[in-house]
mmCIF file of C-alpha atoms and ligand atoms in Angstrom:
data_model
loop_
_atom_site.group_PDB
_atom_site.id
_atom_site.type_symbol
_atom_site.label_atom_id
_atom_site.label_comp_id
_atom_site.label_asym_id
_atom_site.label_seq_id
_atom_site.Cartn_x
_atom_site.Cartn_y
_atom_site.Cartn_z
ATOM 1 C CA UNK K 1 -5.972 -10.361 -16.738
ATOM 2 C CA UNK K 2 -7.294 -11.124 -13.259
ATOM 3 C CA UNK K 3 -5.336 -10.381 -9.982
ATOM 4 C CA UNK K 4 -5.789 -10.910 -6.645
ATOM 5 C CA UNK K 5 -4.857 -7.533 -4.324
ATOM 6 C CA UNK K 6 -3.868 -8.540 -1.145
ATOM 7 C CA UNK K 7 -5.853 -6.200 1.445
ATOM 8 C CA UNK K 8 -6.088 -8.220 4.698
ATOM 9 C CA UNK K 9 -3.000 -6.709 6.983
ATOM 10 C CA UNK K 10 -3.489 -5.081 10.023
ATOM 11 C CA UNK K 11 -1.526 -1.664 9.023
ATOM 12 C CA UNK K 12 -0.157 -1.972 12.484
ATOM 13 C CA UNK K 13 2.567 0.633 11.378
ATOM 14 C CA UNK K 14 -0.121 2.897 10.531
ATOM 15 C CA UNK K 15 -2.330 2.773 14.043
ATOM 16 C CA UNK K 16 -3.737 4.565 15.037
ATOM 17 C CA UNK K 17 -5.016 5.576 11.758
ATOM 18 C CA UNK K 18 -5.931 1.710 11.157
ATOM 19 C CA UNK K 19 -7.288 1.282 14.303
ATOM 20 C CA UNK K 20 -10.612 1.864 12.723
ATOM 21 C CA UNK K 21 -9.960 1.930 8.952
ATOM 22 C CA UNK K 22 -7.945 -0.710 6.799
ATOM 23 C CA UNK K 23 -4.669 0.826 5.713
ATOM 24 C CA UNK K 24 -5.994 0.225 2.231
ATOM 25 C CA UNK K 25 -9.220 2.180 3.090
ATOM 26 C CA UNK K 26 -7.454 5.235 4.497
ATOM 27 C CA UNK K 27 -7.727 8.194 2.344
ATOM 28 C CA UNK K 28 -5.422 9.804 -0.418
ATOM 29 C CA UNK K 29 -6.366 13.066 -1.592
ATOM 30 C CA UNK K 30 -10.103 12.369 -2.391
ATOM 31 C CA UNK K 31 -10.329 8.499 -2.286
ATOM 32 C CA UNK K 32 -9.170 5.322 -0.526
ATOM 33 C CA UNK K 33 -5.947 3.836 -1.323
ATOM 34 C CA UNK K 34 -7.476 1.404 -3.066
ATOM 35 C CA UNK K 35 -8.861 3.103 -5.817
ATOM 36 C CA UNK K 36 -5.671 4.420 -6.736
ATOM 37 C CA UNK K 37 -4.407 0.899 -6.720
ATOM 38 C CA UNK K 38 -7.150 -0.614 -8.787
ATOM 39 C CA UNK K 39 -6.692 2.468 -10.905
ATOM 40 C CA UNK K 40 -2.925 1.706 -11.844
ATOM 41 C CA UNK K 41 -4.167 -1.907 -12.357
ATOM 42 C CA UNK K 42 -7.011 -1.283 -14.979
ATOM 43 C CA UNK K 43 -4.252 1.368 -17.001
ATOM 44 C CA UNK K 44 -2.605 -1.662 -17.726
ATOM 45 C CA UNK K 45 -5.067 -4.003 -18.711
ATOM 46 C CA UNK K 46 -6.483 -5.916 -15.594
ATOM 47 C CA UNK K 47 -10.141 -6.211 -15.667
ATOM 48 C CA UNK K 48 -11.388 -8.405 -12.947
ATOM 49 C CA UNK K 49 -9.414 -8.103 -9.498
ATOM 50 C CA UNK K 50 -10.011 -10.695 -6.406
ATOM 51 C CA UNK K 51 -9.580 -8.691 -2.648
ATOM 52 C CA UNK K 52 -8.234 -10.784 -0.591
ATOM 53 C CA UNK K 53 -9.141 -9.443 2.963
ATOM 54 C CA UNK K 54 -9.826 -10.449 6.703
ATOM 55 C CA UNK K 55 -9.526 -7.345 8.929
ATOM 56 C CA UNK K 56 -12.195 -5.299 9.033
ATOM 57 C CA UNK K 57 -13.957 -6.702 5.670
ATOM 58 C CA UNK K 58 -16.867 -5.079 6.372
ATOM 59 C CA UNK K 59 -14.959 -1.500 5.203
ATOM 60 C CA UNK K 60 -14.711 -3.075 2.015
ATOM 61 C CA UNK K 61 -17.853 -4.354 1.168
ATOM 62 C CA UNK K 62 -19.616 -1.074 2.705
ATOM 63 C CA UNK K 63 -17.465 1.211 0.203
ATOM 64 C CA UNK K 64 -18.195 -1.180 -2.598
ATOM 65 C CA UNK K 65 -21.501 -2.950 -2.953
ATOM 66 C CA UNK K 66 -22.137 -3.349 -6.227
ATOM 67 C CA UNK K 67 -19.088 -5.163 -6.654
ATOM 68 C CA UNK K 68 -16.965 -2.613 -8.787
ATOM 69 C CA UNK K 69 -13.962 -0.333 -8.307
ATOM 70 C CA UNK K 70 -12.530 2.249 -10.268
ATOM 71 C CA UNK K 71 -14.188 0.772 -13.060
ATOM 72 C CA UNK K 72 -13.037 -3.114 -12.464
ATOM 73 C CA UNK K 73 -15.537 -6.011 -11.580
ATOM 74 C CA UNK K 74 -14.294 -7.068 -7.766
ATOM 75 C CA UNK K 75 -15.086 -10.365 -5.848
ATOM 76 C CA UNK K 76 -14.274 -10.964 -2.106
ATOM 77 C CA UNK K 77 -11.969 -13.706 -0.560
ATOM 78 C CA UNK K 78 -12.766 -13.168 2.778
ATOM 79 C CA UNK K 79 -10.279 -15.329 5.135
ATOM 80 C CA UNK K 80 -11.987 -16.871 8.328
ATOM 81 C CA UNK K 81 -7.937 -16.413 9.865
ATOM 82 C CA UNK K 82 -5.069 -14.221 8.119
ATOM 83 C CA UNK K 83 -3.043 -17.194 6.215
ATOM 84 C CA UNK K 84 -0.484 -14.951 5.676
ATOM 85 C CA UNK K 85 0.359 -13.291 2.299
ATOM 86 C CA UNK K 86 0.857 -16.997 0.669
ATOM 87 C CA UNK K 87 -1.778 -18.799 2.576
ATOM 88 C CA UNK K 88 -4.040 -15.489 1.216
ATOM 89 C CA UNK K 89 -3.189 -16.089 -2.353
ATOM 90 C CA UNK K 90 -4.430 -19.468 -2.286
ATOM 91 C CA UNK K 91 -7.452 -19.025 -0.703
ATOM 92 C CA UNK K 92 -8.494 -16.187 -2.620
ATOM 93 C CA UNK K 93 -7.411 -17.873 -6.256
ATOM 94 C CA UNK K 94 -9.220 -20.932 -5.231
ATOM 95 C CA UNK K 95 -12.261 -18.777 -3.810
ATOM 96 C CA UNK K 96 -12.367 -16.985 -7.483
ATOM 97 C CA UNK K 97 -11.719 -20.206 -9.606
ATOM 98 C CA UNK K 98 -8.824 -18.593 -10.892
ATOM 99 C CA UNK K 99 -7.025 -21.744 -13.124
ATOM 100 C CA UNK K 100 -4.824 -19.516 -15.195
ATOM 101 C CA UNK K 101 -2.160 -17.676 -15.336
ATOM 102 C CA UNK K 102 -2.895 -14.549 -12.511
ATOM 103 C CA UNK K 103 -1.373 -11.402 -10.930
ATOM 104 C CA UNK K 104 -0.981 -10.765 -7.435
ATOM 105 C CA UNK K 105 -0.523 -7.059 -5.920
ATOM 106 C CA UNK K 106 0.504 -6.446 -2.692
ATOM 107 C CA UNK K 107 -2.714 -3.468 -1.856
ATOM 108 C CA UNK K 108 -0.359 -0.528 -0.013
ATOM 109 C CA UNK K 109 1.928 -0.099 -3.183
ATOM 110 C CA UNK K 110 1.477 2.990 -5.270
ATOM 111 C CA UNK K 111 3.369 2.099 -8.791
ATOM 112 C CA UNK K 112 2.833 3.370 -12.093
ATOM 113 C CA UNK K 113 4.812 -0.183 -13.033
ATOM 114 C CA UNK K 114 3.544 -1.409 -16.393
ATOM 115 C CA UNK K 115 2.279 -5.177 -15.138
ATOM 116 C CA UNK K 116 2.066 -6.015 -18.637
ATOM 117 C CA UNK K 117 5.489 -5.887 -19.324
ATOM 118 C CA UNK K 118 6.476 -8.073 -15.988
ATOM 119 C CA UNK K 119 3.443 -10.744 -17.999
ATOM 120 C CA UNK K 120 5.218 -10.643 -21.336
ATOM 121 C CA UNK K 121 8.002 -11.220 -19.371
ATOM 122 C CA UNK K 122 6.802 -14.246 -17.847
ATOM 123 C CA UNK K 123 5.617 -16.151 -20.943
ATOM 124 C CA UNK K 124 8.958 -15.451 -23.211
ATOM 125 C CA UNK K 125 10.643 -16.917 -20.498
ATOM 126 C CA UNK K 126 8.478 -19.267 -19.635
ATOM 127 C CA UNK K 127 8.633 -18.750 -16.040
ATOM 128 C CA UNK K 128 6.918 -20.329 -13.012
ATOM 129 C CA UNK K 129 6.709 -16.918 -11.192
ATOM 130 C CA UNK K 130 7.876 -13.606 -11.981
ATOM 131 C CA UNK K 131 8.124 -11.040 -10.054
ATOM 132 C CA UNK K 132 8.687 -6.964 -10.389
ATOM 133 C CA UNK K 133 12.064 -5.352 -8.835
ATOM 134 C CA UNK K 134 12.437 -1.478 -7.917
ATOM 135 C CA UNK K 135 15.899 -0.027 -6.325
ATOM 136 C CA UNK K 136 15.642 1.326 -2.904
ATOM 137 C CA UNK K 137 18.003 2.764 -0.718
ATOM 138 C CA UNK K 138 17.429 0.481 2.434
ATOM 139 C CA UNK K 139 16.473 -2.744 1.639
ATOM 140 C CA UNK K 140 16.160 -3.826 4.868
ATOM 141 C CA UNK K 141 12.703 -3.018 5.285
ATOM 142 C CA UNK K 142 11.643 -5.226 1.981
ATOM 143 C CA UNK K 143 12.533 -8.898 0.246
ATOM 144 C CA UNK K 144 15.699 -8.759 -1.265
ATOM 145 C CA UNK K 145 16.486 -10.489 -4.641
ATOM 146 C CA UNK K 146 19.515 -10.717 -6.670
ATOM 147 C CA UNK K 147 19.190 -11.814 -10.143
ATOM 148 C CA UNK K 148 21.826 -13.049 -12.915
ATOM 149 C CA UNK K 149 21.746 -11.218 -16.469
ATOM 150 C CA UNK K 150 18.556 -12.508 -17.497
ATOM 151 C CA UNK K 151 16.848 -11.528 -14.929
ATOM 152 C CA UNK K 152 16.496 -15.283 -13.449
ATOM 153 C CA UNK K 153 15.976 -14.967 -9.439
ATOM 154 C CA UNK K 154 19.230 -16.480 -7.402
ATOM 155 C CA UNK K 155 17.514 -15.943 -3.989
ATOM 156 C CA UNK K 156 14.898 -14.229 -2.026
ATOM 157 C CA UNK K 157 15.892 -12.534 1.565
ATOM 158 C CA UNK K 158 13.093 -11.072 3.042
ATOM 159 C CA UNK K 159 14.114 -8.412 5.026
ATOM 160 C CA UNK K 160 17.495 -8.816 5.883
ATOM 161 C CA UNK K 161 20.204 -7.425 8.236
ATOM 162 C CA UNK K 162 20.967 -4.033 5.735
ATOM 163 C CA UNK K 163 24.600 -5.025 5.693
ATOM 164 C CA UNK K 164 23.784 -8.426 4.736
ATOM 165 C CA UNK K 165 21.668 -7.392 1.288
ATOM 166 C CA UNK K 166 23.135 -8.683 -1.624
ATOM 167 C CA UNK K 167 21.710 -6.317 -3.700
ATOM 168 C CA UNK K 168 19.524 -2.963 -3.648
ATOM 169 C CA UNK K 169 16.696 -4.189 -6.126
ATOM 170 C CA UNK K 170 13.873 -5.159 -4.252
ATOM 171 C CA UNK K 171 10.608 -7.116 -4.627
ATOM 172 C CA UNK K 172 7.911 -4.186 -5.620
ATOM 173 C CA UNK K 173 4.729 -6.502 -4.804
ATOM 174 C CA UNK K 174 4.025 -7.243 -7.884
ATOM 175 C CA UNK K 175 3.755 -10.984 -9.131
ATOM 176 C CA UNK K 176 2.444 -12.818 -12.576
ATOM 177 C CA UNK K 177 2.054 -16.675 -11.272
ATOM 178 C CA UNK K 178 0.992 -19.647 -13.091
ATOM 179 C CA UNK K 179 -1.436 -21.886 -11.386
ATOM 180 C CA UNK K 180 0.924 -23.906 -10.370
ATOM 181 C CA UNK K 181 2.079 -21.869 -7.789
ATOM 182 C CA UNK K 182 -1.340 -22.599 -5.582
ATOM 183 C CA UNK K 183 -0.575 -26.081 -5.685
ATOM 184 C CA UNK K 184 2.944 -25.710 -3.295
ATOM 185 C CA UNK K 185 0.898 -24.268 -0.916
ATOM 186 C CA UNK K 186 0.148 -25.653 2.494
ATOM 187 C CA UNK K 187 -3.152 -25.607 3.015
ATOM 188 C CA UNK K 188 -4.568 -24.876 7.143
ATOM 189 C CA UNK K 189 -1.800 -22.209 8.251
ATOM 190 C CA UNK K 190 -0.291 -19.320 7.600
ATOM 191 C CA UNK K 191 2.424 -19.527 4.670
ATOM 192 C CA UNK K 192 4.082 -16.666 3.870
ATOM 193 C CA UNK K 193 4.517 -16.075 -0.106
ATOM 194 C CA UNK K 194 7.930 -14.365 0.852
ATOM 195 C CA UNK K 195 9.636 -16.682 3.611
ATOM 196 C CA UNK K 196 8.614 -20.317 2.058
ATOM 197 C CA UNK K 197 7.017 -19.756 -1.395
ATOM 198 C CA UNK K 198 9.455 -17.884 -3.433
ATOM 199 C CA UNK K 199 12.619 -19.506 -1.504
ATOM 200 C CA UNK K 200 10.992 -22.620 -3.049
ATOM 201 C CA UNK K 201 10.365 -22.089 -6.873
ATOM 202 C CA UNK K 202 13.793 -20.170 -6.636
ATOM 203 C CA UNK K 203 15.305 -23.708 -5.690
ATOM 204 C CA UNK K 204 13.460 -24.964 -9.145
ATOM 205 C CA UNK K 205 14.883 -22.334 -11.038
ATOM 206 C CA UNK K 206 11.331 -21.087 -12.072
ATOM 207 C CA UNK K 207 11.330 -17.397 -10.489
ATOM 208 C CA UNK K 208 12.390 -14.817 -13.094
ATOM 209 C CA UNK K 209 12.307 -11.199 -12.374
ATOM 210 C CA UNK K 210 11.598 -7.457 -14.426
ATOM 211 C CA UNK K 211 13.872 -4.344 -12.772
ATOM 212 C CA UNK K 212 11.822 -1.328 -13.500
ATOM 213 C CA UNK K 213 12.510 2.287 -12.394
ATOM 214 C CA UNK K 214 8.915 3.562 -12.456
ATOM 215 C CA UNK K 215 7.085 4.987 -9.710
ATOM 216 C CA UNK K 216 7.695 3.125 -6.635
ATOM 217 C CA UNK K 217 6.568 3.563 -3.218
ATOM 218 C CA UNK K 218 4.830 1.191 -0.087
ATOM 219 C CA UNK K 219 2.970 3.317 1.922
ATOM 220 C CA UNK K 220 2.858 0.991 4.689
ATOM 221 C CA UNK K 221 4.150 3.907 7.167
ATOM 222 C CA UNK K 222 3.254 7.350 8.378
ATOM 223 C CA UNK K 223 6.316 8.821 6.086
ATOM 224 C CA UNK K 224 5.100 7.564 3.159
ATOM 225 C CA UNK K 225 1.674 7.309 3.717
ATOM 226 C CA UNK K 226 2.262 11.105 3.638
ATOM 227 C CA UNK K 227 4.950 10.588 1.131
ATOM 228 C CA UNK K 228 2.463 9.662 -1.679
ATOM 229 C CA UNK K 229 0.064 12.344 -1.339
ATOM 230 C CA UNK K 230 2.796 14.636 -1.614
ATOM 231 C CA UNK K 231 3.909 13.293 -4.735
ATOM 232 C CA UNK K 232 0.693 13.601 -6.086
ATOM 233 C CA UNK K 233 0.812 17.388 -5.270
ATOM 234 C CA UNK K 234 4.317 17.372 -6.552
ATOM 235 C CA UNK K 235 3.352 15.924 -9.973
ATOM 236 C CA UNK K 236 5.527 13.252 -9.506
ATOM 237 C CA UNK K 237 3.269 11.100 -11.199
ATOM 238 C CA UNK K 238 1.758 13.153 -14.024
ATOM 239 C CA UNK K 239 0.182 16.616 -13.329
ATOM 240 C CA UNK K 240 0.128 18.089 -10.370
ATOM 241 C CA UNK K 241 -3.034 17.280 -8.222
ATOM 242 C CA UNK K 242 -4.884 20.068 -6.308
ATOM 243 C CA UNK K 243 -4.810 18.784 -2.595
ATOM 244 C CA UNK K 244 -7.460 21.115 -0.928
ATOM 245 C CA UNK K 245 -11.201 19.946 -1.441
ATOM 246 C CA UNK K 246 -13.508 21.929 -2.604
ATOM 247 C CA UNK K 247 -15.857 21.881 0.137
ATOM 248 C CA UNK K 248 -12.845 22.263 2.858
ATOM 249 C CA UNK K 249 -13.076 25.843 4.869
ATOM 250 C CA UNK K 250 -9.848 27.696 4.989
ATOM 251 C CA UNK K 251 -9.760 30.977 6.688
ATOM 252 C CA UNK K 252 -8.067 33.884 4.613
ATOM 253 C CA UNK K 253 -5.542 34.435 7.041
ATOM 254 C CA UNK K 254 -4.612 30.292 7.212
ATOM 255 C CA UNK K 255 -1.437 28.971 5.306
ATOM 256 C CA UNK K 256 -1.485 26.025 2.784
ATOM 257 C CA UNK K 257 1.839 24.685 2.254
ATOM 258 C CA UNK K 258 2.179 21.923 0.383
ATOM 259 C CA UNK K 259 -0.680 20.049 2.259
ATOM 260 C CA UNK K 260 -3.722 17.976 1.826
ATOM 261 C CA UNK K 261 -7.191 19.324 3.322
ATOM 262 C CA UNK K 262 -9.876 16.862 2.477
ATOM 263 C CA UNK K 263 -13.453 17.378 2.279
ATOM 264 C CA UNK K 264 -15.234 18.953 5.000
ATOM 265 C CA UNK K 265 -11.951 19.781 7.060
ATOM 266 C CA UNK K 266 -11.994 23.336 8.609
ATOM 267 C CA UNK K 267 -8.539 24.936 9.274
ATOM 268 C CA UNK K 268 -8.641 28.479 11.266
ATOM 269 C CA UNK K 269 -7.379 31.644 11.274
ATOM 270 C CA UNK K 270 -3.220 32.123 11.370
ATOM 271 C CA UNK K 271 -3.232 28.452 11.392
ATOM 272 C CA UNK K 272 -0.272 26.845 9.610
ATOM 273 C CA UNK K 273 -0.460 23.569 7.375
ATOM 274 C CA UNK K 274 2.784 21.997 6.089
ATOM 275 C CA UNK K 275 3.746 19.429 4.431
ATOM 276 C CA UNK K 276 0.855 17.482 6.041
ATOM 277 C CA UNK K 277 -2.508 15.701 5.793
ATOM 278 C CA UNK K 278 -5.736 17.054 7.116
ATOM 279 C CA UNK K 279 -8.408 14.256 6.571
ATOM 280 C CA UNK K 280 -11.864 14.623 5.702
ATOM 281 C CA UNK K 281 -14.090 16.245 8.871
ATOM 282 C CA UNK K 282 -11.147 17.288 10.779
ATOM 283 C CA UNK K 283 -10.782 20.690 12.680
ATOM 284 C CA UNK K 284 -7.718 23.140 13.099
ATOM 285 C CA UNK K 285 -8.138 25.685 14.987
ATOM 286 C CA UNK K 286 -6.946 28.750 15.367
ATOM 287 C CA UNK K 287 -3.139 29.303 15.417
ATOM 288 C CA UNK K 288 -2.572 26.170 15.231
ATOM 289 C CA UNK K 289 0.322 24.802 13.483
ATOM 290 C CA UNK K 290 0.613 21.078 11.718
ATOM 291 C CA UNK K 291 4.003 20.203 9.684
ATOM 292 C CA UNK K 292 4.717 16.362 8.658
ATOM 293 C CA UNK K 293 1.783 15.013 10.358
ATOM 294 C CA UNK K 294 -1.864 13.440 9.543
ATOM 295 C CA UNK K 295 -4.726 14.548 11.231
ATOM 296 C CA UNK K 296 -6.974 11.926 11.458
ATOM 297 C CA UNK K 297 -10.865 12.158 9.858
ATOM 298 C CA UNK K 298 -12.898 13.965 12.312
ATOM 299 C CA UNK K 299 -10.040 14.609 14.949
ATOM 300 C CA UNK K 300 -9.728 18.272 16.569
ATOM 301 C CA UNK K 301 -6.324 19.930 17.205
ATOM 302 C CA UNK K 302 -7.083 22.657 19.456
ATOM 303 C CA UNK K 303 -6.318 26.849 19.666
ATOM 304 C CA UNK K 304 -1.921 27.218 19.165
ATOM 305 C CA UNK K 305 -1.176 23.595 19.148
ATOM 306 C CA UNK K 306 1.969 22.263 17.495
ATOM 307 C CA UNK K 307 1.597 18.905 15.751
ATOM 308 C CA UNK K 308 5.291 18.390 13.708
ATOM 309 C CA UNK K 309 7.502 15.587 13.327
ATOM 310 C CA UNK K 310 4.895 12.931 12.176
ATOM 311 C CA UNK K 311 2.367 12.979 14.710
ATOM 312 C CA UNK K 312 -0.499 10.852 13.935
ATOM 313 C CA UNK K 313 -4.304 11.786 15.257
ATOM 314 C CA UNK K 314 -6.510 8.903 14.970
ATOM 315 C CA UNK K 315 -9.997 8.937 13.942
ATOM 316 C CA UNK K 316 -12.043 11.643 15.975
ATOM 317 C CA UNK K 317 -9.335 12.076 18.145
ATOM 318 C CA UNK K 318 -8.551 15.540 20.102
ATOM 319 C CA UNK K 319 -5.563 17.726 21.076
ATOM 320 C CA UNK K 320 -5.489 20.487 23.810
ATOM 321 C CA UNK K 321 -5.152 24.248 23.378
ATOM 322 C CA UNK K 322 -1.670 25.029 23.237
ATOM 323 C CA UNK K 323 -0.165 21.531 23.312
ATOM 324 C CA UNK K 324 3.037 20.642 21.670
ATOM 325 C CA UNK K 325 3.646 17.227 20.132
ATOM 326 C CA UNK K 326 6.364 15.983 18.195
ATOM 327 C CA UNK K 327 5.996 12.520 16.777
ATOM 328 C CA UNK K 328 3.271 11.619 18.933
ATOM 329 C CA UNK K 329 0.464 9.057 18.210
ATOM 330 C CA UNK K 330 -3.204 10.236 19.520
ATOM 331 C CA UNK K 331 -4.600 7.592 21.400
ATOM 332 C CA UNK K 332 -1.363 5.864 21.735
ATOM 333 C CA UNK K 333 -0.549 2.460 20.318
ATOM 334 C CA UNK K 334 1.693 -0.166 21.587
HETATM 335 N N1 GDD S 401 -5.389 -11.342 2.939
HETATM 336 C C1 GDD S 401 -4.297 -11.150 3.643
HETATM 337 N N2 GDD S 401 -3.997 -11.995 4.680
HETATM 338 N N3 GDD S 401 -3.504 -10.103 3.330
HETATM 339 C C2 GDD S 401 -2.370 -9.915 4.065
HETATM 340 C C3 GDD S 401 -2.017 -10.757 5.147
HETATM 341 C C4 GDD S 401 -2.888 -11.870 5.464
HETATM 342 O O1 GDD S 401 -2.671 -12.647 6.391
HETATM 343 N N4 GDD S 401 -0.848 -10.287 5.667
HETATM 344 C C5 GDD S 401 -0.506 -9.203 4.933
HETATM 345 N N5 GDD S 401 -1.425 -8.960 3.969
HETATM 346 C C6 GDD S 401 -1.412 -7.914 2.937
HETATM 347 C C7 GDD S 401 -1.238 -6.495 3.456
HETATM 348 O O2 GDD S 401 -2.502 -5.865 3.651
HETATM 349 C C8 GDD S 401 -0.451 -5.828 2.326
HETATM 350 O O3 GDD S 401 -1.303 -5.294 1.305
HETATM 351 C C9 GDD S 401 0.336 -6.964 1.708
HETATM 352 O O4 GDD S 401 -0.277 -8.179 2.152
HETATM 353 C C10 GDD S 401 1.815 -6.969 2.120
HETATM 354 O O5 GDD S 401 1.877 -6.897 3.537
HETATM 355 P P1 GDD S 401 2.733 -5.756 4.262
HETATM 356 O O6 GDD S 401 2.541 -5.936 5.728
HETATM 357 O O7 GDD S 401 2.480 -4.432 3.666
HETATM 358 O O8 GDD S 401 4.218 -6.273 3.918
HETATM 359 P P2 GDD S 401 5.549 -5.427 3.842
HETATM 360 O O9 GDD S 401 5.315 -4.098 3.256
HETATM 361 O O10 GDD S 401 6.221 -5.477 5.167
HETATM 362 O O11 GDD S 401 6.443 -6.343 2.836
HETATM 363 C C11 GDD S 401 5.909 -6.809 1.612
HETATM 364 O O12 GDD S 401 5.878 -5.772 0.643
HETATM 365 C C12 GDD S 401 7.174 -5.272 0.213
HETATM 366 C C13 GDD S 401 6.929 -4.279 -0.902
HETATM 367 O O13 GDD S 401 6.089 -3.278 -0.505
HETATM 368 C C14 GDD S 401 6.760 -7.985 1.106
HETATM 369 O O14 GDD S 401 6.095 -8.554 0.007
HETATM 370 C C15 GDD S 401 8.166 -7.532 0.718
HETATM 371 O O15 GDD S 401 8.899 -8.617 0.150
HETATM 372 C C16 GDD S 401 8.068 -6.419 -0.320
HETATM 373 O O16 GDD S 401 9.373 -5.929 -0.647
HETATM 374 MG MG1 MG S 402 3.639 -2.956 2.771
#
C-alpha cells in the first residue's frame, strides 16, 4: 500500500515552535512527529509513503537522506506553491506515478486506526473514496460528516458553526482513494480536498466512510501537541513510555511530574516540571517552575520563573529571572 502524508502546512497554530521547525518535524518524546506517523502506517501494512511538503522541505530531506523512515521507503513531492490539501494530493500522486488505488494521511494525526480495515472497506463497497470517522466532542474545529447505516457519506461540512454539526463523527485524516479521484482535480491552484473534493464525489454517491473508536488525536495545537506526549507517558497507547532522556540532567532536588525532558535538557535545583515538555537542549534553572507548557529546543527559562497555562518558548528563546507568564508565546506571533 502506498500513501501520500501530507506534511506541507505552516503549523501556524503551533508558532512559534514552527517558526523554525515543520509541525511534523517538532519532537515527541525522542523523535519527530513523523516517525510516529510513519510508524502507525507501516503496523498496518503501508510500505512506500509519498511526503508531500513545501514549507521548509529542506527539514525533511536533512532528517532523511537516504530516503527511508521508520523503516518505509519515502519519496518527496515538493510543491513550488502550497495547492492546498487537494491540489497537494495531486501533485504528489502524479509526482510518484501513483495509478492505483492509494492512501492519503493528513501528517499531524496520531491514530492507532487500523487503515487496512478503512481499505477493505473501500473495495467491498466499491467506493470512489473512503474515508475514516472518529467522535469528538467539538466538531467545530474538524470536517463534519454524517453517514446513513452503511456508512455511505450524506455530506461533508468542514468546520462548521458547532451548533450547526449534524453529527459528532468527524473526518480523522485518513483516506483510501482510487485514482480517479486525481482526475477531478483542478490543476494550477489551490483546491482544497475538504471544501471542493469530497463535497463533489459525495454528490456522486461514491464517498463511503469507517467510524472507528481507536486512538484519535490532531496535534495541530499547543494542547495537544502536549496532549500526545502525555498519552504516551500515560500508556494510553500501549505501555507506558519513559519521558526523561537518558542523557537529560536533573538535579536531585528537581521535580518530574508527569513531564517530558528530552535529550540534553538541564532542569535545576527545586525546579518544578508539570505536566509539560522540555525539548531537547533546553535549560531550567533553578526554582523555576513549568506546568502545561513547552519549552522550546535550546530555549532558557531563567532563576524562579513561572511558565503555566500553555506558554510556548520558541527555539533558543529566553525568559528572565523571576518572570511570570501565563499562556504566553516567546517571541510573540501574530
Ligand atoms: N503539501 C501540503 N500543501 N500540505 C498541506 C497544505 C498544502 O498546501 N495545507 C495543509 N497541509 C497539510 C498539513 O501539514 C497537515 O498535515 C494536513 O495537510 C492537514 O492540514 P491542517 O492544517 O492540520 O488541517 P486541520 O487540522 O485544520 O483540518 C484537517 O484535519 C482534520 C483532522 O485532523 C481537515 O482534513 C479536517 O477535515 C479534519 O477533520
Ligand atoms: Mg491538523
Amino acid at each position: 500500500m502506498k500513501a501520500v502524508v501530507l506534511v506541507g502546512g505552516f503549523g501556524t497554530r503551533l508558532r512559534p515552535l514552527t517558526s523554525t521547525t515543520p509541525k511534523q518535524m517538532l519532537p515527541v518524546i525522542d523523535r519527530p512527529m513523523l516517525e510516529h506517523v510513519i510508524a502507525g502506517l507501516a503496523r498496518h501494512g503501508v510500505d512506500e509513503v509519498v511526503l508531500s511538503l513545501g514549507y521548509r522541505e529542506d527539514v525533511f530531506r536533512e532528517a532523511y537522506p537516504d530516503g527511508e523512515c521508520a523503516g518505509v521507503a519515502l519519496k518527496y513531492a515538493v510543491e513550488p506553491e502550497p495547492l492546498d490539501t487537494a491540489g497537494a494530493v495531486r501533485f504528489a500522486a502524479e509526482a510518484a506515478g501513483i495509478d492505483e488505488t492509494f492512501i492519503v494521511v493528513n501528517g499531524d494525526v496520531f491514530t492507532d486506526l487500523d487503515v487496512s480495515s478503512v481499505w477493505r472497506r473501500h473495495h467491498e463497497v466499491g467506493a470512489e473514496g473512503t474515508i475514516a470517522l472518529t467522535p469528538v466532542d467539538d466538531p467545530s474545529r474538524y470536517g463534519v460528516v454524517p453517514t446513513d447505516a452503511e456508512g455511505k457519506v450524506l455530506g461533508f461540512v468542514e468546520k462548521p458553526p458547532r451548533e450547526e454539526a449534524p453529527t459528532n463523527w468527524i473526518n480523522a485524516g485518513t483516506y483510501v482513494l482510487e485514482p480517479s479521484v486525481l482526475q477531478r482535480i483542478e490543476t494550477g491552484r489551490k483546491v482544497s480536498i475538504e471544501r471542493e473534493t469530497f463535497p463533489a464525489i459525495v454528490a456522486d454517491g461514491g464517498l463511503w466512510a469507517v467510524r472507528s473508536e481507536a486512538y484519535w488525536v490532531d496535534a495541530g495545537t499547543p494542547a495537544t501537541y502536549v496532549q500526545i506526549q502525555l498519552d504516551l507517558l500515560d500508556g494510553l497507547r500501549g505501555d507506558p513510555v519513559d519521558g526523561v532522556a537518558d542523557d537529560a540532567s536533573i538535579d536531585p532536588s528537581a521535580v518530574i511530574d508527569r513531564s517530558v525532558v528530552m535529550s540534553g535538557a538541564r532542569i535545576g535545583a527545586n525546579a518544578v516540571v508539570r505536566d509539560s515538555v522540555v525539548s531537547m537542549g533546553a535549560v531550567v534553572r533553578d526554582g523555576a517552575l513549568i506546568e502545561d507548557s513547552v519549552v522550546g529546543p535550546g530555549a532558557v527559562v531563567g532563576t524562579g520563573s513561572r511558565l503555566t497555562g500553555l506558554s510556548m518558548l520558541g527555539d533558543g528563546a529566553s525568559v528572565d529571572d523571576h518572570a511570570s507568564l501565563v499562556g504566553a508565546k516567546v517571541p510573540e506571533v501574530d
